[in-house]
Amino acid sequence: MGLSKTFSESDISVHSTFASRYVRDSAAKYKMPENSTPKEVAYQMINDELMLDGKPRLNLASFVTTWMEPECDKLVMDSMNKNYVDMDEYPVTTELQNRCVNMIAHLFNAPLGESESAVGVGTVGSSEAIMLAGLAFKRKWQNKRKAEGKPFDKPNIVTGANVQVCWEKFARYFEVELKEVKVTEGYYVMNPEKAVEMVDENTICVAAILGSTYNGEFEDVKLLNDLLLEKNKQTGWDTPIHVDAASGGFIAPFLYPELEWDFRLPLVKSINVSGHKYGLVYAGVGWNIWRSKDDLPEELIFHINYLGADQPTFTLNFSKGSSQIIAQYYQLIRLGFEGYRNVMENCHNNAMVLKEGLEKTGCFNILSKDVGVPVVAFSLKDRSRHDEFEVSELLRRFGWIVPAYTMPADARHVSLLRVVIREDFSCTLAERLVIDITKVLQELDKLPAKNGNNCDTCVNGHEENNGKKNGSTKKTEDEIKRDIATHWKNIVMAKKANKTMLSCS
């Protein structure tokens, strides 16, 4: 006699996830569920929600790397379970980190002897690196002031208003006044002359940015160094420079080798760079390099031995994965100087393709510079009817994530769009983006203006009248709403009609 079995509703082995009870209940959001969930179901539930995220490679808002070779991906997965700080247990990982530090230090022209090791540390991105650099400057300044018998309770940093928010975090968390040089319309980075004017005896350093987040522009570190040298000579101070090269540090050495911004300048004492930006590694790795041991106060370095051996550490974090460190080493030896130069040249060339395509539309002002991070920042010439935020919103329908934002204080009336050209953004994608931006402009021109002003509009590179006379009366709010509703209704009906035709063919 054959045995029969009645399967319970929770027995996932007899039916698919979507035939089970799990899809009828909302996923846990605030409290851990009482019972376990089959692994297939847990995976499917999370994967389904993640489908609603944007595609990383079409996220043109981010500087962070979104593609690596499969071989590097495999190294990342193989080292996910290694704790980076267990130096005695994972000595090879520690050695690879030290190799990265030395390679990057030489790339930045650190004044090292033939067999001298560089002073630096791997971090969780440039944010941690900036915190560590700032702490080193603060402690060194305090020690000097104490030795001179002078007050040491009011340190400050001078930088531009265009700095990344991590500088504001450092200032607030570690009680340092942030003195910002305001940007102005047409000049969106720190003015070196104004920065040096703001320096006083309490300034622990001046922070320059090699690749502004707003438009990718390099600040003039050479001019800053020269002006600050003169001021130090006049005052007897020794105010140093830190270079925030989060974005530009892996670009300038390959595209602009003659540009002096690094340790070739005597006042540059430390440099941070993001391995997970143009260092071509997935998110989670940064580097901070010091000019010499004298620039990193010894009292900031901790020595521990409870993981098996004496381990010097200077970090805000402790336990962290080894994957990105290993991935960085892979990229450095895999690509070499030649490979990095080719990648950066491609990024620059594709940025120029996008820039020229946008210029041909006749609708945009370009706010980025040809020399800098491969970023194309642009604003509408005519904002009387529609703005950059509407362009950004409609581009999402094509899959593109292009941020719209405003400039810092004193230029906040300037709004713009920004496209970051990364390694995996090809010439074909640049051309495709121009086509889709043009479609968005044409669609916006068919919509009533936000303010009801149907002025001449910009389409396909020239001014095109929309049929209204200059003296036409301004529409009421209700009329505008009706026009918008009618426009979108026509689009929906056209799509339905198109689908019907396709199904009948």
XYZ file of C-alpha atoms in Angstrom:
505
model
C 0.000 0.000 0.000
C 1.456 3.359 -1.028
C 2.059 5.940 1.641
C 0.568 9.396 1.206
C 1.635 12.629 2.763
C -0.212 15.877 3.283
C 2.144 18.796 2.776
C 1.851 21.798 5.016
C 1.424 25.253 3.540
C 4.891 26.186 4.768
C 6.657 23.305 2.979
C 8.473 25.287 0.313
C 9.917 22.165 -1.305
C 6.638 21.310 -3.079
C 5.875 24.619 -4.729
C 7.462 27.855 -5.866
C 7.991 30.864 -3.650
C 5.159 32.693 -5.391
C 2.742 29.838 -4.660
C 3.550 29.935 -0.950
C 2.119 31.923 1.909
C 5.209 34.123 2.117
C 4.173 36.412 -0.709
C 0.793 37.003 0.923
C 2.387 38.534 4.014
C 4.376 41.729 4.229
C 8.081 41.277 4.849
C 9.348 42.009 8.367
C 10.148 45.695 8.759
C 10.451 46.616 12.435
C 10.700 43.390 14.455
C 12.600 40.199 13.805
C 10.139 37.459 12.719
C 9.384 34.722 15.233
C 10.043 31.864 12.800
C 12.731 31.109 10.260
C 12.226 31.663 6.537
C 13.459 29.224 3.878
C 16.629 30.501 2.237
C 15.084 30.513 -1.246
C 12.199 32.662 -0.017
C 14.427 35.079 1.900
C 16.570 35.541 -1.197
C 13.575 36.035 -3.494
C 11.849 38.532 -1.205
C 14.960 40.713 -0.853
C 15.895 40.393 -4.522
C 12.414 41.489 -5.595
C 12.612 44.675 -3.536
C 16.117 45.425 -4.773
C 14.810 45.418 -8.351
C 13.305 48.817 -7.539
C 16.763 50.332 -6.992
C 18.311 52.167 -9.890
C 20.948 50.435 -12.014
C 24.384 51.357 -10.607
C 25.989 51.787 -14.029
C 23.304 54.288 -15.042
C 23.733 56.187 -11.767
C 25.586 59.200 -13.152
C 25.316 60.993 -9.805
C 27.985 58.864 -8.165
C 31.777 58.994 -8.417
C 31.945 55.490 -6.925
C 33.136 52.575 -9.073
C 30.346 50.315 -10.358
C 32.308 47.774 -12.428
C 35.373 45.593 -11.969
C 36.714 42.635 -13.888
C 35.349 39.164 -12.960
C 38.792 38.116 -11.690
C 38.790 41.036 -9.261
C 35.218 40.243 -8.232
C 36.379 36.711 -7.392
C 39.236 38.008 -5.234
C 36.725 40.239 -3.422
C 34.392 37.332 -2.686
C 37.274 35.063 -1.615
C 38.473 37.612 0.954
C 35.121 38.781 2.351
C 35.634 36.784 5.548
C 39.040 38.264 6.405
C 39.178 40.938 9.088
C 41.653 43.518 7.846
C 42.950 44.400 11.327
C 44.047 40.840 12.168
C 47.521 41.592 10.871
C 49.249 38.649 12.531
C 46.663 36.159 11.220
C 46.574 37.704 7.733
C 50.107 38.963 7.151
C 49.835 38.846 3.354
C 46.817 41.174 3.409
C 48.823 43.584 5.574
C 51.708 43.367 3.112
C 49.371 44.145 0.191
C 48.075 47.214 2.019
C 51.647 48.431 2.582
C 52.425 47.915 -1.092
C 49.396 50.014 -2.039
C 50.490 52.805 0.328
C 53.965 52.881 -1.214
C 52.716 52.797 -4.805
C 50.306 55.650 -4.177
C 52.936 57.662 -2.285
C 55.322 57.395 -5.236
C 52.468 58.310 -7.591
C 52.061 61.509 -5.537
C 55.821 62.226 -5.642
C 56.465 61.687 -1.929
C 60.114 62.520 -1.085
C 61.188 58.965 -0.273
C 64.623 57.402 -0.275
C 65.300 54.311 -2.346
C 64.521 51.841 0.451
C 62.351 54.137 2.586
C 58.770 53.099 3.323
C 55.946 55.552 2.823
C 53.773 56.773 5.693
C 50.117 56.098 5.030
C 47.049 54.083 5.868
C 44.094 52.421 4.187
C 40.727 53.793 5.273
C 37.009 53.319 4.697
C 36.835 55.935 1.955
C 38.101 59.510 1.942
C 35.807 60.560 4.771
C 37.802 58.584 7.340
C 41.050 59.650 5.654
C 40.094 63.318 6.056
C 39.233 62.787 9.711
C 42.660 61.229 10.326
C 44.499 63.951 8.410
C 42.613 66.650 10.297
C 43.413 65.050 13.644
C 47.100 64.901 12.747
C 47.133 68.608 11.844
C 45.199 69.547 14.980
C 47.468 67.577 17.318
C 50.666 68.869 15.713
C 49.401 72.483 15.943
C 48.371 71.984 19.588
C 51.752 70.514 20.515
C 53.552 73.462 18.943
C 51.309 76.002 20.673
C 51.772 74.292 24.040
C 55.535 74.333 23.635
C 55.365 78.071 22.904
C 53.096 78.694 25.905
C 50.284 79.980 23.693
C 46.532 79.200 23.757
C 45.585 76.072 21.824
C 41.804 75.939 22.273
C 40.613 77.648 19.072
C 41.955 75.754 16.042
C 40.547 76.457 12.592
C 40.784 75.115 9.043
C 40.520 77.291 5.937
C 38.838 75.775 2.908
C 36.360 76.561 0.158
C 32.596 76.506 0.580
C 32.561 73.810 -2.108
C 34.062 71.166 0.194
C 32.430 67.790 0.664
C 30.304 67.420 3.799
C 32.921 65.214 5.505
C 34.963 68.373 6.180
C 32.009 69.879 8.002
C 31.699 66.639 9.957
C 35.340 66.764 10.974
C 35.024 70.382 12.104
C 31.910 69.689 14.174
C 32.966 66.334 15.630
C 36.489 67.408 16.584
C 35.752 71.024 17.561
C 37.622 72.870 14.845
C 36.283 76.081 13.324
C 35.683 75.775 9.581
C 36.521 79.032 7.800
C 35.048 78.846 4.309
C 35.984 80.942 1.305
C 32.685 81.689 -0.412
C 32.253 80.814 -4.060
C 30.842 83.297 -6.556
C 28.935 82.920 -9.798
C 31.387 81.849 -12.472
C 34.067 80.854 -9.925
C 32.911 77.766 -8.071
C 36.099 76.713 -6.246
C 38.257 78.165 -3.485
C 40.081 81.379 -4.385
C 43.692 80.881 -3.137
C 44.244 84.592 -2.478
C 41.125 84.872 -0.320
C 42.006 81.626 1.448
C 45.462 82.880 2.451
C 43.931 86.147 3.682
C 41.780 84.113 6.105
C 44.760 82.216 7.558
C 45.732 83.223 11.096
C 47.919 81.827 13.875
C 45.181 79.339 14.816
C 44.914 77.806 11.344
C 45.957 74.164 11.528
C 45.953 73.768 7.730
C 44.447 74.993 4.462
C 42.514 72.269 2.644
C 42.556 72.362 -1.159
C 40.363 70.176 -3.345
C 41.641 68.383 -6.412
C 38.281 67.774 -8.051
C 35.325 69.700 -6.676
C 32.192 67.654 -6.053
C 30.110 70.358 -7.717
C 31.776 70.629 -11.122
C 34.952 68.508 -11.032
C 37.277 71.522 -11.164
C 40.810 71.353 -9.747
C 41.764 74.073 -7.293
C 45.074 75.865 -7.874
C 47.234 74.164 -5.244
C 50.450 75.563 -6.721
C 49.282 79.171 -6.344
C 47.991 78.406 -2.844
C 51.387 76.958 -1.895
C 53.283 79.978 -3.241
C 51.025 82.522 -1.520
C 51.105 80.612 1.756
C 54.901 80.310 1.656
C 55.108 84.089 1.436
C 52.661 84.600 4.293
C 54.486 82.067 6.481
C 57.728 83.916 5.772
C 56.190 87.245 6.784
C 54.468 85.980 9.949
C 56.815 83.259 11.158
C 53.984 80.693 11.013
C 54.293 77.331 9.297
C 50.701 76.785 8.133
C 50.596 73.595 5.990
C 48.333 72.333 3.182
C 46.245 69.197 2.950
C 45.028 68.148 -0.502
C 41.654 66.447 -0.682
C 42.273 64.465 -3.867
C 39.368 62.089 -3.315
C 38.342 62.282 -6.972
C 41.358 63.789 -8.712
C 44.203 61.872 -7.102
C 43.941 58.960 -9.517
C 43.385 61.288 -12.494
C 45.970 64.089 -12.374
C 49.101 61.837 -12.349
C 47.949 60.144 -15.568
C 46.314 62.987 -17.523
C 48.202 66.030 -16.217
C 51.640 64.828 -15.046
C 53.114 68.350 -15.256
C 50.468 69.804 -12.932
C 52.025 70.558 -9.535
C 49.533 69.791 -6.786
C 51.152 67.005 -4.730
C 54.254 66.477 -2.570
C 56.362 68.364 -5.091
C 54.976 71.430 -3.288
C 56.770 71.851 0.077
C 53.708 72.872 2.124
C 51.636 69.828 1.091
C 51.943 67.566 4.152
C 49.196 65.013 3.491
C 46.939 63.830 0.688
C 43.812 61.684 0.731
C 42.413 59.800 -2.242
C 39.428 57.511 -2.742
C 40.322 54.079 -4.054
C 36.641 53.512 -4.672
C 36.359 56.423 -7.096
C 38.916 56.688 -9.884
C 41.065 54.154 -8.051
C 38.576 51.789 -9.736
C 37.551 49.721 -6.672
C 34.046 49.108 -5.321
C 32.883 51.318 -2.454
C 34.695 51.051 0.854
C 38.339 52.030 0.439
C 40.341 55.247 0.721
C 43.944 56.190 1.399
C 45.763 58.857 3.350
C 49.435 59.521 2.638
C 51.705 61.731 4.762
C 54.791 63.492 3.467
C 56.999 62.077 6.239
C 56.863 60.508 9.701
C 57.241 63.959 11.244
C 53.829 64.947 9.869
C 51.992 62.179 11.750
C 52.243 62.637 15.536
C 53.316 59.411 17.199
C 50.784 59.785 20.036
C 47.927 59.230 17.565
C 49.205 55.750 16.717
C 47.958 52.911 18.928
C 49.850 49.678 19.487
C 47.864 46.549 20.315
C 48.889 42.924 20.770
C 45.742 41.030 21.703
C 45.281 39.763 18.144
C 48.641 38.003 18.254
C 51.425 40.521 17.621
C 52.323 44.178 18.059
C 50.134 46.066 15.626
C 50.370 49.829 15.123
C 47.008 51.285 14.088
C 45.742 54.750 13.243
C 42.105 54.464 12.331
C 38.631 55.558 13.433
C 37.285 52.142 12.517
C 38.647 48.862 13.757
C 37.252 45.676 12.278
C 36.717 45.935 8.537
C 36.853 43.655 5.525
C 39.982 43.028 3.496
C 38.248 42.808 0.127
C 38.704 46.377 -1.072
C 42.368 46.491 -0.025
C 43.043 43.371 -2.082
C 40.972 44.747 -4.976
C 43.021 47.950 -4.927
C 46.258 46.010 -5.182
C 44.794 43.960 -8.041
C 43.918 47.114 -9.983
C 47.322 48.705 -9.401
C 49.282 45.707 -10.725
C 46.699 44.646 -13.316
C 46.434 48.037 -15.019
C 49.773 49.586 -14.168
C 50.532 53.171 -15.128
C 49.685 52.516 -18.763
C 46.302 50.974 -17.992
C 45.227 53.717 -15.591
C 46.285 56.350 -18.140
C 44.209 54.651 -20.857
C 41.152 54.458 -18.587
C 41.437 58.120 -17.601
C 41.969 59.217 -21.206
C 38.838 57.319 -22.233
C 36.854 58.942 -19.420
C 38.073 62.396 -20.473
C 37.315 61.779 -24.156
C 33.807 60.515 -23.397
C 33.209 63.564 -21.202
C 34.132 65.746 -24.192
C 31.693 63.788 -26.402
C 28.910 64.472 -23.909
C 29.899 68.113 -23.475
C 29.961 68.758 -27.239
C 26.623 66.994 -27.694
C 25.026 69.181 -25.016
C 26.517 72.323 -26.547
C 25.002 71.431 -29.924
C 21.511 71.498 -28.432
C 22.016 75.199 -27.759
C 20.101 74.847 -24.517
C 22.855 74.553 -21.900
C 25.680 76.458 -20.274
C 28.649 74.200 -19.408
C 29.914 74.840 -15.853
C 32.638 72.177 -15.693
C 36.203 72.558 -16.967
C 38.079 70.541 -19.580
C 40.977 70.121 -17.131
C 39.713 68.334 -14.038
C 37.709 65.287 -13.074
C 35.801 63.891 -16.113
C 32.547 65.493 -15.041
C 30.103 67.417 -17.211
C 28.144 69.986 -15.189
C 25.599 72.019 -17.092
C 22.642 74.348 -16.540
C 19.714 75.489 -18.675
C 20.153 78.768 -20.499
C 16.432 79.445 -20.187
C 14.782 78.565 -16.870
C 11.682 80.701 -17.378
C 9.449 77.709 -18.115
C 11.186 74.625 -16.736
C 14.240 73.904 -14.607
C 17.040 71.386 -14.124
C 15.103 69.449 -11.508
C 12.377 68.652 -14.042
C 14.977 67.489 -16.552
C 16.484 65.219 -13.888
C 13.093 63.774 -13.000
C 12.094 62.991 -16.591
C 15.472 61.395 -17.379
C 14.671 58.684 -14.834
C 12.037 57.385 -17.264
C 14.921 56.393 -19.545
C 16.823 54.772 -16.667
C 19.334 57.626 -16.201
C 20.035 58.958 -12.713
C 21.367 62.488 -13.251
C 21.365 64.710 -10.147
C 20.125 68.292 -10.121
C 21.347 70.539 -7.298
C 22.282 74.075 -6.386
C 25.715 75.591 -5.877
C 26.985 76.500 -2.360
C 26.027 79.674 -0.501
C 26.572 82.958 -2.395
C 25.902 81.118 -5.657
C 22.854 79.168 -4.503
C 20.713 80.728 -7.208
C 22.716 78.677 -9.741
C 21.228 75.221 -10.251
C 22.743 72.588 -12.472
C 22.845 68.978 -13.617
C 25.985 66.851 -13.288
C 27.112 63.722 -15.109
C 30.092 61.795 -13.718
C 31.937 59.903 -16.444
C 33.282 56.663 -14.970
C 35.313 53.821 -16.451
C 32.215 51.901 -17.585
C 30.541 54.873 -19.345
C 31.250 54.440 -23.053
C 31.115 56.844 -25.995
C 27.925 55.083 -27.135
C 26.259 55.748 -23.775
C 27.359 59.407 -23.931
C 25.701 59.779 -27.336
C 22.600 57.958 -26.088
C 22.342 60.285 -23.095
C 22.411 63.358 -25.360
C 19.574 61.855 -27.430
C 17.485 61.187 -24.309
C 18.163 64.661 -22.883
C 16.978 66.139 -26.189
C 13.790 64.064 -25.977
C 13.194 65.323 -22.444
C 13.635 68.934 -23.564
C 11.155 68.427 -26.409
C 8.651 66.866 -24.041
C 9.032 69.652 -21.489
C 8.503 72.253 -24.211
C 5.103 70.709 -24.962
C 4.058 71.127 -21.332
C 2.667 74.400 -19.973
C 5.271 76.374 -18.089
C 5.389 76.119 -14.302
C 4.622 79.813 -14.054
C 2.162 79.863 -16.945
C 4.570 81.801 -19.153
C 4.589 80.275 -22.630
C 7.716 82.012 -23.837
C 9.916 80.971 -26.730
C 11.487 77.592 -26.037
C 14.712 75.859 -26.915
C 14.472 72.719 -29.045
C 17.178 70.957 -31.075
C 19.713 73.730 -30.862
C 17.645 76.770 -31.798
C 14.912 79.015 -30.433
C 11.531 77.792 -31.646
C 8.294 79.769 -31.141
C 5.492 77.705 -29.696
C 2.749 79.517 -31.629
C 1.894 82.084 -28.966
C 2.222 85.788 -29.599
C 4.294 87.764 -27.166
C 1.217 89.622 -26.101
C -0.890 86.572 -25.286
C -2.617 86.530 -21.914
C -1.242 84.493 -19.040
C -3.143 81.254 -18.392
C -4.964 80.678 -15.145
C -3.860 77.949 -12.752
C -6.888 75.793 -13.649
C -6.136 76.133 -17.358
C -2.545 75.065 -16.782
C -3.653 72.002 -14.798
C -6.114 71.043 -17.543
C -3.451 71.398 -20.202
C -1.017 69.204 -18.250
C -3.661 66.546 -17.638
C -4.629 66.561 -21.325
C -0.985 66.267 -22.377
C -0.298 63.202 -20.220
C -3.645 61.647 -21.202
C -2.665 61.965 -24.869
C 0.689 60.285 -24.178
C -0.995 57.347 -22.395
C -3.604 56.938 -25.142
C -0.905 57.008 -27.815
C 1.040 54.275 -26.030
C -2.102 52.124 -25.716
C -2.882 52.584 -29.375
C 0.673 51.630 -30.293
C 0.477 48.430 -28.218
C -2.835 47.501 -29.880
C -1.295 47.916 -33.327
C 1.672 45.757 -32.346
C -0.558 42.960 -31.014
C -2.609 42.919 -34.226
C 0.389 42.826 -36.543
